[in-house]
Amino acid sequence: MGKDIPKAKHDHETLKFPDGFLWGAATSAHQVEGNNLNSDWWDWEQTQEENHRSQEACDQYNKYEQDFDLAKSLNHNAHRLSIEWSRIEKEEGVFDEKEIEHYKKVLAALKKRGIEPMVTLHHFTNPLWFAKKGGWENFKAPYYFERYVKVIISKLKGYANLWITINEPQVYAYMGYLTALWPPQRKNNLKAFIVIWNMARAHNKAYKTIHKISPEAQVGIAHNVGSFDSFHHHSIRETFVVWFADITQNHFFYKLTGIKTHDFIGLNYYFNKYISFNGERAKLPSIVDVAVTKKEVTDMGWEIYPEGIFDVIMDLSDYHLPIYITENGLASTNDDRRCRFLISYLKEVYHAIQTGAHVKGYFHWSLIDNFEWADGFKPRFGLIEMDYATQKRRVRDSARVYAQIIKNNGLPHYLLRFIGHTVKAEEVLKK
Ligand code: BGC
């Protein structure tokens, strides 16, 4: 039976990504560097339990060469990291040359290894002096931010070309002012809006300043985008809320700033949400608990939904700008799950490119396990595992699978076989 059917032999074939595609991983200063003493987050952590304080973190402030060597050995050709404002400007208006020199060395270390840096200027943390002045609620915040950006770009312009002004402005406002689970823990809708408004003004000012000093620079934000769907497919009410959620989470910030101050779209994709009006009489829409949908989740309880990355890429493609996936990843101690995650999400990115989206790079979150904000050190997001007690690094199998993808500049067919739930990393790596 079946003897006329030739054996499938696709191993030489690959779902190829565009030439020059940037492949790498992302981190942020406070989450990996350790001892970020002059920031508002550090200050706040001192009121939290021990495992919820960043302390030494991965000590990447000192061990960056070691981590970049690992990234290089895993074929990464790009890396997203952030510069810590509270180190550079510990005191208001005083810029620390030693710290600027430090970041010059960090960026040079990437370049030396043939790794293209993408640099974030603000990733959730603020200098203490800035926080004490009211932080992003202060209408002068855009001025303070621009002053810092001007110094950084003047000194570091030769070291990087891809700049992210602000990481996830809306998440910052949401976590600090709506759920108030993060500093400054001020629950207040109006303040949340003012913060977003000031961040939009700050981005625009920074965009202009960066271009004035470094005309060839490419500037954008890293934006947390979500995919949404109605739970009851024929519900008009739910479909309307899906549309509204998309506008408010995915497009609002671009409407506030105007799209002209973005050279690219930076997408951080983690969340898929089903919207429901529970039962016939429910007046308000709600987000359906993942337990109800019985979908596979990460250790954070976030649904694994590869198709969502296709949706958000296509949605944001309407701006006709290049797109970088500035973050995408999962917390999991099950590394086979991370392999499957990588392969299945990247397959969707491939399809989005085939459909016409200009995706130019993918940064997995994260290079290494790190300090997951209010969740402390428990969630494991890294391609590289951290032993915090010994500061030892161990390359996970998923990092090796990703290295094979990068080597092929795409997904070889033999990896696609492992999307099924029985995937075992050793089997993938035997190839
Ligand atoms: C943030 C990261 C964070 C990651 C996982 C993103 O929203 O930019 O700092 O670690 O999500 O929660």
CSV table of C-alpha atoms and ligand atoms in Angstrom, one decimal:
chain,number,residue,atom,x,y,z
A,1,MET,CA,0.0,0.0,0.0
A,2,GLY,CA,1.2,3.5,-0.9
A,3,LYS,CA,4.2,2.2,-2.7
A,4,ASP,CA,3.7,4.6,-5.6
A,5,ILE,CA,3.7,7.5,-3.3
A,6,PRO,CA,7.3,8.9,-3.0
A,7,LYS,CA,8.6,9.4,0.4
A,8,ALA,CA,8.2,13.1,1.4
A,9,LYS,CA,11.6,14.7,1.4
A,10,HIS,CA,11.4,18.3,2.4
A,11,ASP,CA,14.4,18.6,4.7
A,12,HIS,CA,16.3,20.8,2.4
A,13,GLU,CA,13.4,23.3,2.2
A,14,THR,CA,12.9,26.2,4.5
A,15,LEU,CA,10.2,28.8,5.0
A,16,LYS,CA,12.7,31.6,4.2
A,17,PHE,CA,12.5,35.0,5.8
A,18,PRO,CA,13.7,38.1,3.9
A,19,ASP,CA,17.4,38.7,3.5
A,20,GLY,CA,18.9,40.9,6.2
A,21,PHE,CA,16.2,39.8,8.7
A,22,LEU,CA,17.2,40.7,12.3
A,23,TRP,CA,17.1,37.8,14.7
A,24,GLY,CA,17.7,38.2,18.3
A,25,ALA,CA,16.3,38.5,21.8
A,26,ALA,CA,15.3,41.4,24.1
A,27,THR,CA,16.0,42.5,27.6
A,28,SER,CA,15.7,45.6,29.7
A,29,ALA,CA,18.3,47.2,32.0
A,30,HIS,CA,16.4,46.9,35.3
A,31,GLN,CA,15.5,43.3,34.7
A,32,VAL,CA,19.0,42.0,34.0
A,33,GLU,CA,21.6,44.5,35.1
A,34,GLY,CA,21.2,44.3,38.9
A,35,ASN,CA,21.7,47.0,41.6
A,36,ASN,CA,19.8,49.7,39.8
A,37,LEU,CA,19.9,51.8,43.0
A,38,ASN,CA,18.7,55.2,41.9
A,39,SER,CA,15.5,54.1,40.2
A,40,ASP,CA,11.9,54.4,41.5
A,41,TRP,CA,11.5,50.6,41.0
A,42,TRP,CA,14.4,49.8,43.3
A,43,ASP,CA,13.0,52.1,45.9
A,44,TRP,CA,9.6,50.5,45.7
A,45,GLU,CA,11.0,46.9,45.8
A,46,GLN,CA,12.4,47.5,49.2
A,47,THR,CA,8.8,47.4,50.5
A,48,GLN,CA,8.3,44.0,48.9
A,49,GLU,CA,9.3,40.4,49.9
A,50,GLU,CA,12.8,39.4,49.2
A,51,ASN,CA,12.2,37.3,46.1
A,52,HIS,CA,10.4,40.3,44.6
A,53,ARG,CA,13.4,42.6,44.8
A,54,SER,CA,15.7,42.8,41.8
A,55,GLN,CA,19.0,42.8,43.8
A,56,GLU,CA,21.8,41.5,41.6
A,57,ALA,CA,19.4,40.2,39.0
A,58,CYS,CA,21.7,38.6,36.3
A,59,ASP,CA,24.5,41.1,37.1
A,60,GLN,CA,24.5,41.8,33.4
A,61,TYR,CA,25.9,45.2,34.2
A,62,ASN,CA,29.2,43.4,34.7
A,63,LYS,CA,28.6,40.2,32.7
A,64,TYR,CA,27.4,41.6,29.5
A,65,GLU,CA,30.3,40.3,27.5
A,66,GLN,CA,29.5,36.7,28.7
A,67,ASP,CA,25.9,37.1,27.7
A,68,PHE,CA,26.7,38.6,24.3
A,69,ASP,CA,29.1,35.7,23.7
A,70,LEU,CA,26.3,33.4,24.3
A,71,ALA,CA,24.0,35.3,22.0
A,72,LYS,CA,26.7,35.2,19.3
A,73,SER,CA,27.2,31.5,19.7
A,74,LEU,CA,23.4,31.1,19.2
A,75,ASN,CA,23.7,33.0,15.8
A,76,HIS,CA,21.8,36.1,17.0
A,77,ASN,CA,22.5,39.0,14.6
A,78,ALA,CA,20.6,41.6,16.7
A,79,HIS,CA,19.9,42.4,20.3
A,80,ARG,CA,17.4,44.7,22.0
A,81,LEU,CA,18.4,46.2,25.3
A,82,SER,CA,17.7,49.4,27.3
A,83,ILE,CA,19.8,52.2,28.7
A,84,GLU,CA,19.1,53.1,32.3
A,85,TRP,CA,18.1,56.7,32.7
A,86,SER,CA,18.5,56.6,36.5
A,87,ARG,CA,22.2,55.5,36.1
A,88,ILE,CA,22.9,58.2,33.5
A,89,GLU,CA,21.2,61.1,35.4
A,90,LYS,CA,21.3,60.1,39.0
A,91,GLU,CA,20.8,63.7,40.0
A,92,GLU,CA,18.7,66.1,38.1
A,93,GLY,CA,20.7,67.7,35.2
A,94,VAL,CA,24.0,66.0,36.1
A,95,PHE,CA,24.9,63.4,33.4
A,96,ASP,CA,27.4,60.8,34.6
A,97,GLU,CA,30.2,60.4,32.0
A,98,LYS,CA,31.3,57.1,33.6
A,99,GLU,CA,27.9,55.6,33.0
A,100,ILE,CA,27.8,56.9,29.4
A,101,GLU,CA,31.2,55.3,28.8
A,102,HIS,CA,29.8,52.1,30.2
A,103,TYR,CA,27.0,52.0,27.7
A,104,LYS,CA,29.4,52.9,24.9
A,105,LYS,CA,31.4,49.7,25.9
A,106,VAL,CA,28.2,47.6,26.0
A,107,LEU,CA,27.1,48.7,22.5
A,108,ALA,CA,30.6,48.4,21.1
A,109,ALA,CA,30.7,44.8,22.5
A,110,LEU,CA,27.6,44.0,20.5
A,111,LYS,CA,29.0,45.6,17.3
A,112,LYS,CA,32.2,43.7,17.8
A,113,ARG,CA,30.3,40.5,17.7
A,114,GLY,CA,28.4,41.5,14.6
A,115,ILE,CA,25.2,42.0,16.6
A,116,GLU,CA,23.0,45.0,15.6
A,117,PRO,CA,21.7,46.8,18.7
A,118,MET,CA,18.2,48.1,19.1
A,119,VAL,CA,18.3,50.5,22.1
A,120,THR,CA,15.3,51.4,24.3
A,121,LEU,CA,15.6,54.8,26.1
A,122,HIS,CA,12.8,54.2,28.7
A,123,HIS,CA,11.7,50.7,29.9
A,124,PHE,CA,9.4,51.3,32.9
A,125,THR,CA,11.9,52.6,35.3
A,126,ASN,CA,12.6,56.3,36.3
A,127,PRO,CA,15.3,58.2,38.1
A,128,LEU,CA,14.2,58.8,41.7
A,129,TRP,CA,14.4,62.6,41.4
A,130,PHE,CA,12.1,62.4,38.4
A,131,ALA,CA,9.6,60.2,40.3
A,132,LYS,CA,9.7,62.7,43.2
A,133,LYS,CA,8.7,65.5,40.9
A,134,GLY,CA,5.5,63.5,40.0
A,135,GLY,CA,7.1,61.4,37.2
A,136,TRP,CA,5.0,61.1,34.1
A,137,GLU,CA,2.1,63.0,35.7
A,138,ASN,CA,4.2,66.1,35.6
A,139,PHE,CA,3.6,68.2,32.5
A,140,LYS,CA,7.3,68.9,32.3
A,141,ALA,CA,8.1,65.2,32.0
A,142,PRO,CA,8.5,65.4,28.2
A,143,TYR,CA,11.1,68.2,28.7
A,144,TYR,CA,13.1,66.2,31.3
A,145,PHE,CA,13.0,63.1,29.0
A,146,GLU,CA,14.1,65.0,26.0
A,147,ARG,CA,17.0,66.5,27.9
A,148,TYR,CA,18.3,63.0,28.7
A,149,VAL,CA,17.6,61.8,25.2
A,150,LYS,CA,19.6,64.6,23.7
A,151,VAL,CA,22.7,63.8,25.8
A,152,ILE,CA,22.4,60.1,25.0
A,153,ILE,CA,22.1,60.5,21.3
A,154,SER,CA,24.8,63.1,21.1
A,155,LYS,CA,27.2,60.7,22.8
A,156,LEU,CA,26.0,57.3,21.4
A,157,LYS,CA,24.9,58.1,17.9
A,158,GLY,CA,27.7,56.2,16.3
A,159,TYR,CA,26.9,53.1,18.4
A,160,ALA,CA,23.3,52.3,17.3
A,161,ASN,CA,20.9,53.2,14.6
A,162,LEU,CA,17.6,51.6,15.9
A,163,TRP,CA,16.1,53.5,18.8
A,164,ILE,CA,13.0,52.8,20.9
A,165,THR,CA,12.0,55.9,22.8
A,166,ILE,CA,9.5,54.4,25.2
A,167,ASN,CA,8.6,50.8,26.0
A,168,GLU,CA,4.8,50.1,26.3
A,169,PRO,CA,3.5,53.5,27.3
A,170,GLN,CA,0.0,52.2,27.9
A,171,VAL,CA,1.1,49.3,30.0
A,172,TYR,CA,3.1,51.7,32.1
A,173,ALA,CA,0.0,53.8,32.7
A,174,TYR,CA,-2.3,50.8,33.2
A,175,MET,CA,0.0,49.0,35.7
A,176,GLY,CA,0.9,52.2,37.7
A,177,TYR,CA,-2.4,54.1,37.5
A,178,LEU,CA,-5.3,51.7,36.7
A,179,THR,CA,-4.6,48.4,38.4
A,180,ALA,CA,-2.0,50.2,40.5
A,181,LEU,CA,0.0,47.0,41.0
A,182,TRP,CA,3.3,48.8,40.0
A,183,PRO,CA,4.8,52.0,41.3
A,184,PRO,CA,3.7,54.7,41.7
A,185,GLN,CA,0.5,52.8,42.7
A,186,ARG,CA,-1.8,55.7,42.2
A,187,LYS,CA,-5.2,54.5,41.1
A,188,ASN,CA,-6.7,57.3,39.1
A,189,ASN,CA,-8.2,57.3,35.6
A,190,LEU,CA,-7.5,60.9,34.9
A,191,LYS,CA,-3.8,60.5,35.9
A,192,ALA,CA,-3.5,57.5,33.8
A,193,PHE,CA,-4.6,59.5,30.8
A,194,ILE,CA,-2.3,62.4,31.6
A,195,VAL,CA,0.6,59.9,31.8
A,196,ILE,CA,-0.2,58.5,28.4
A,197,TRP,CA,-0.6,62.0,27.0
A,198,ASN,CA,2.8,63.1,28.5
A,199,MET,CA,4.5,60.0,27.1
A,200,ALA,CA,3.1,60.8,23.6
A,201,ARG,CA,4.4,64.3,23.9
A,202,ALA,CA,7.8,62.9,25.1
A,203,HIS,CA,8.0,60.5,22.2
A,204,ASN,CA,7.3,63.2,19.7
A,205,LYS,CA,9.9,65.5,21.2
A,206,ALA,CA,12.5,62.7,21.4
A,207,TYR,CA,11.7,61.6,17.8
A,208,LYS,CA,12.6,65.1,16.5
A,209,THR,CA,15.7,65.5,18.7
A,210,ILE,CA,17.1,62.1,17.7
A,211,HIS,CA,16.6,62.9,14.0
A,212,LYS,CA,18.2,66.3,14.4
A,213,ILE,CA,21.3,64.8,15.9
A,214,SER,CA,21.4,61.5,14.0
A,215,PRO,CA,19.4,61.9,10.7
A,216,GLU,CA,19.9,58.3,9.6
A,217,ALA,CA,18.5,56.9,12.9
A,218,GLN,CA,15.3,54.8,12.9
A,219,VAL,CA,13.0,55.6,15.7
A,220,GLY,CA,9.8,54.1,17.1
A,221,ILE,CA,8.2,52.7,20.3
A,222,ALA,CA,7.7,49.2,21.5
A,223,HIS,CA,4.0,48.9,21.7
A,224,ASN,CA,2.1,46.2,23.6
A,225,VAL,CA,-0.6,45.0,21.2
A,226,GLY,CA,-3.3,42.5,21.7
A,227,SER,CA,-5.4,40.3,19.5
A,228,PHE,CA,-9.1,40.2,20.2
A,229,ASP,CA,-12.0,38.1,19.2
A,230,SER,CA,-15.7,37.8,20.1
A,231,PHE,CA,-16.6,34.8,22.2
A,232,HIS,CA,-20.0,34.3,20.6
A,233,HIS,CA,-19.2,34.6,16.9
A,234,HIS,CA,-22.6,36.1,15.9
A,235,SER,CA,-22.8,38.7,18.6
A,236,ILE,CA,-22.9,42.2,17.2
A,237,ARG,CA,-22.3,43.7,20.6
A,238,GLU,CA,-19.2,41.6,21.1
A,239,THR,CA,-17.9,42.4,17.7
A,240,PHE,CA,-18.3,46.1,18.4
A,241,VAL,CA,-16.3,45.7,21.7
A,242,VAL,CA,-13.6,43.8,19.8
A,243,TRP,CA,-13.3,46.8,17.4
A,244,PHE,CA,-13.2,49.2,20.3
A,245,ALA,CA,-10.5,47.2,22.2
A,246,ASP,CA,-8.4,47.1,19.1
A,247,ILE,CA,-8.6,50.9,18.7
A,248,THR,CA,-7.9,51.7,22.3
A,249,GLN,CA,-5.1,49.2,22.9
A,250,ASN,CA,-3.4,48.9,19.5
A,251,HIS,CA,-4.0,52.2,17.7
A,252,PHE,CA,-4.7,54.9,20.4
A,253,PHE,CA,-1.1,55.8,21.0
A,254,TYR,CA,-0.4,56.2,17.3
A,255,LYS,CA,-3.4,58.4,17.0
A,256,LEU,CA,-2.1,60.6,19.9
A,257,THR,CA,1.4,61.0,18.5
A,258,GLY,CA,0.5,60.9,14.8
A,259,ILE,CA,2.1,58.3,12.7
A,260,LYS,CA,4.6,60.7,11.2
A,261,THR,CA,6.9,60.4,14.3
A,262,HIS,CA,7.4,56.7,13.8
A,263,ASP,CA,9.9,55.2,11.4
A,264,PHE,CA,8.8,51.7,12.2
A,265,ILE,CA,6.2,49.8,14.3
A,266,GLY,CA,7.6,47.9,17.3
A,267,LEU,CA,5.2,45.1,18.3
A,268,ASN,CA,5.3,43.4,21.7
A,269,TYR,CA,2.9,40.5,21.4
A,270,TYR,CA,1.7,38.4,24.4
A,271,PHE,CA,-2.0,38.6,24.7
A,272,ASN,CA,-5.1,37.1,23.0
A,273,LYS,CA,-8.5,38.1,24.5
A,274,TYR,CA,-12.0,36.8,24.0
A,275,ILE,CA,-14.7,39.4,24.7
A,276,SER,CA,-18.1,38.2,26.0
A,277,PHE,CA,-21.3,39.5,27.3
A,278,ASN,CA,-21.8,36.8,29.8
A,279,GLY,CA,-25.4,35.4,29.6
A,280,GLU,CA,-28.3,37.2,28.1
A,281,ARG,CA,-28.7,40.0,30.7
A,282,ALA,CA,-25.1,41.0,31.1
A,283,LYS,CA,-24.8,44.8,30.6
A,284,LEU,CA,-21.0,45.1,30.5
A,285,PRO,CA,-18.6,43.2,28.3
A,286,SER,CA,-15.9,41.1,30.0
A,287,ILE,CA,-12.8,39.2,29.1
A,288,VAL,CA,-13.3,35.4,29.1
A,289,ASP,CA,-11.2,33.6,31.5
A,290,VAL,CA,-8.7,31.2,29.8
A,291,ALA,CA,-9.9,28.4,32.0
A,292,VAL,CA,-13.2,28.6,30.1
A,293,THR,CA,-11.6,28.4,26.7
A,294,LYS,CA,-9.4,25.5,27.9
A,295,LYS,CA,-6.5,26.8,25.8
A,296,GLU,CA,-2.9,26.0,26.6
A,297,VAL,CA,-1.3,28.7,28.8
A,298,THR,CA,2.1,29.8,29.8
A,299,ASP,CA,3.3,29.8,33.4
A,300,MET,CA,1.9,33.4,33.7
A,301,GLY,CA,-1.5,32.0,32.7
A,302,TRP,CA,-1.4,33.7,29.4
A,303,GLU,CA,-3.0,31.9,26.4
A,304,ILE,CA,-0.7,30.4,23.8
A,305,TYR,CA,-2.2,31.6,20.5
A,306,PRO,CA,0.2,31.7,17.6
A,307,GLU,CA,-2.5,33.0,15.1
A,308,GLY,CA,-2.7,36.1,17.2
A,309,ILE,CA,0.7,37.4,16.1
A,310,PHE,CA,-0.5,37.1,12.4
A,311,ASP,CA,-3.6,39.2,13.3
A,312,VAL,CA,-1.7,42.0,15.0
A,313,ILE,CA,1.0,42.2,12.3
A,314,MET,CA,-1.7,42.4,9.6
A,315,ASP,CA,-3.7,44.9,11.7
A,316,LEU,CA,-0.6,47.2,12.2
A,317,SER,CA,0.5,46.8,8.6
A,318,ASP,CA,-2.1,49.4,7.7
A,319,TYR,CA,0.4,52.1,8.7
A,320,HIS,CA,2.7,51.0,5.8
A,321,LEU,CA,5.8,51.1,8.0
A,322,PRO,CA,8.4,48.4,8.6
A,323,ILE,CA,7.6,46.2,11.5
A,324,TYR,CA,9.8,44.8,14.2
A,325,ILE,CA,8.6,42.2,16.6
A,326,THR,CA,10.3,43.9,19.6
A,327,GLU,CA,9.0,41.3,22.1
A,328,ASN,CA,7.3,37.9,22.0
A,329,GLY,CA,7.9,35.0,24.3
A,330,LEU,CA,6.6,33.0,27.2
A,331,ALA,CA,7.3,32.1,30.8
A,332,SER,CA,7.8,28.4,31.0
A,333,THR,CA,9.8,25.9,32.9
A,334,ASN,CA,8.8,23.4,30.2
A,335,ASP,CA,11.4,24.0,27.5
A,336,ASP,CA,9.7,21.8,24.9
A,337,ARG,CA,6.8,24.2,25.1
A,338,ARG,CA,9.2,27.1,24.4
A,339,CYS,CA,10.5,25.2,21.3
A,340,ARG,CA,6.9,24.7,20.0
A,341,PHE,CA,6.1,28.3,20.8
A,342,LEU,CA,9.0,29.6,18.8
A,343,ILE,CA,8.3,27.4,15.8
A,344,SER,CA,4.5,28.0,15.7
A,345,TYR,CA,4.7,31.8,16.3
A,346,LEU,CA,7.5,32.2,13.7
A,347,LYS,CA,5.4,30.2,11.2
A,348,GLU,CA,2.7,32.9,11.6
A,349,VAL,CA,5.2,35.7,11.2
A,350,TYR,CA,6.3,33.9,8.0
A,351,HIS,CA,2.8,33.8,6.7
A,352,ALA,CA,2.3,37.5,7.6
A,353,ILE,CA,5.4,38.3,5.5
A,354,GLN,CA,4.0,36.2,2.6
A,355,THR,CA,0.8,38.2,2.9
A,356,GLY,CA,2.7,41.4,2.3
A,357,ALA,CA,3.7,42.6,5.8
A,358,HIS,CA,7.1,44.3,6.0
A,359,VAL,CA,8.4,42.5,9.1
A,360,LYS,CA,12.1,43.2,9.4
A,361,GLY,CA,13.1,41.5,12.7
A,362,TYR,CA,12.1,39.3,15.6
A,363,PHE,CA,13.3,39.8,19.2
A,364,HIS,CA,12.4,36.9,21.5
A,365,TRP,CA,11.6,37.9,25.1
A,366,SER,CA,14.0,37.1,26.6
A,367,LEU,CA,17.7,36.3,26.1
A,368,ILE,CA,18.0,35.2,29.7
A,369,ASP,CA,15.7,34.5,32.7
A,370,ASN,CA,15.3,37.8,34.5
A,371,PHE,CA,13.4,39.9,37.1
A,372,GLU,CA,9.8,39.9,36.0
A,373,TRP,CA,8.7,43.1,37.8
A,374,ALA,CA,6.0,42.6,40.5
A,375,ASP,CA,6.2,38.8,39.8
A,376,GLY,CA,9.8,38.6,40.9
A,377,PHE,CA,12.2,35.9,39.8
A,378,LYS,CA,9.8,33.0,39.5
A,379,PRO,CA,8.7,33.3,35.9
A,380,ARG,CA,11.3,31.9,33.5
A,381,PHE,CA,11.3,33.8,30.2
A,382,GLY,CA,14.8,33.1,29.1
A,383,LEU,CA,16.4,31.2,26.1
A,384,ILE,CA,19.2,31.0,28.7
A,385,GLU,CA,18.5,29.7,32.2
A,386,MET,CA,19.8,31.6,35.2
A,387,ASP,CA,20.8,30.0,38.4
A,388,TYR,CA,20.5,33.1,40.6
A,389,ALA,CA,22.4,31.6,43.5
A,390,THR,CA,25.5,30.9,41.5
A,391,GLN,CA,25.0,33.5,38.7
A,392,LYS,CA,25.6,30.6,36.3
A,393,ARG,CA,24.1,30.6,32.8
A,394,ARG,CA,22.8,27.4,31.0
A,395,VAL,CA,21.7,27.5,27.4
A,396,ARG,CA,18.3,25.9,27.0
A,397,ASP,CA,17.5,23.5,24.1
A,398,SER,CA,15.0,26.0,22.8
A,399,ALA,CA,17.8,28.5,22.4
A,400,ARG,CA,19.5,25.9,20.2
A,401,VAL,CA,16.3,25.3,18.2
A,402,TYR,CA,16.1,29.1,17.7
A,403,ALA,CA,19.8,29.1,16.6
A,404,GLN,CA,18.9,26.6,13.9
A,405,ILE,CA,16.1,28.8,12.7
A,406,ILE,CA,18.4,31.8,12.5
A,407,LYS,CA,21.1,29.8,10.7
A,408,ASN,CA,18.5,28.9,8.0
A,409,ASN,CA,17.1,32.4,8.0
A,410,GLY,CA,13.7,30.8,8.4
A,411,LEU,CA,11.9,27.6,9.4
A,412,PRO,CA,13.3,24.4,7.9
A,413,HIS,CA,10.6,21.9,7.3
A,414,TYR,CA,12.0,19.4,9.8
A,415,LEU,CA,11.1,21.8,12.6
A,416,LEU,CA,7.5,22.2,11.5
A,417,ARG,CA,6.9,18.5,12.3
A,418,PHE,CA,7.4,19.3,15.9
A,419,ILE,CA,4.5,21.7,16.3
A,420,GLY,CA,2.5,18.8,17.7
A,421,HIS,CA,2.2,18.6,21.4
A,422,THR,CA,4.5,15.6,21.7
A,423,VAL,CA,7.5,17.7,20.6
A,424,LYS,CA,10.7,16.9,22.4
A,425,ALA,CA,13.7,19.2,22.0
A,426,GLU,CA,16.2,16.4,21.8
A,427,GLU,CA,14.4,15.0,18.8
A,428,VAL,CA,14.5,18.4,17.1
A,429,LEU,CA,18.1,18.9,17.9
A,430,LYS,CA,19.2,15.4,16.7
A,431,LYS,CA,18.7,16.8,13.1
B,1,BGC,C1,7.7,44.1,29.1
B,1,BGC,C2,8.8,43.3,29.7
B,1,BGC,C3,8.2,42.1,30.4
B,1,BGC,C4,7.5,41.2,29.5
B,1,BGC,C5,6.9,39.9,30.1
B,1,BGC,C6,6.6,43.2,28.4
B,1,BGC,O1,5.4,43.8,28.6
B,1,BGC,O2,8.2,45.0,28.2
B,1,BGC,O3,9.5,44.1,30.5
B,1,BGC,O4,9.2,41.4,31.1
B,1,BGC,O5,6.4,41.9,28.9
B,1,BGC,O6,5.9,40.2,31.0
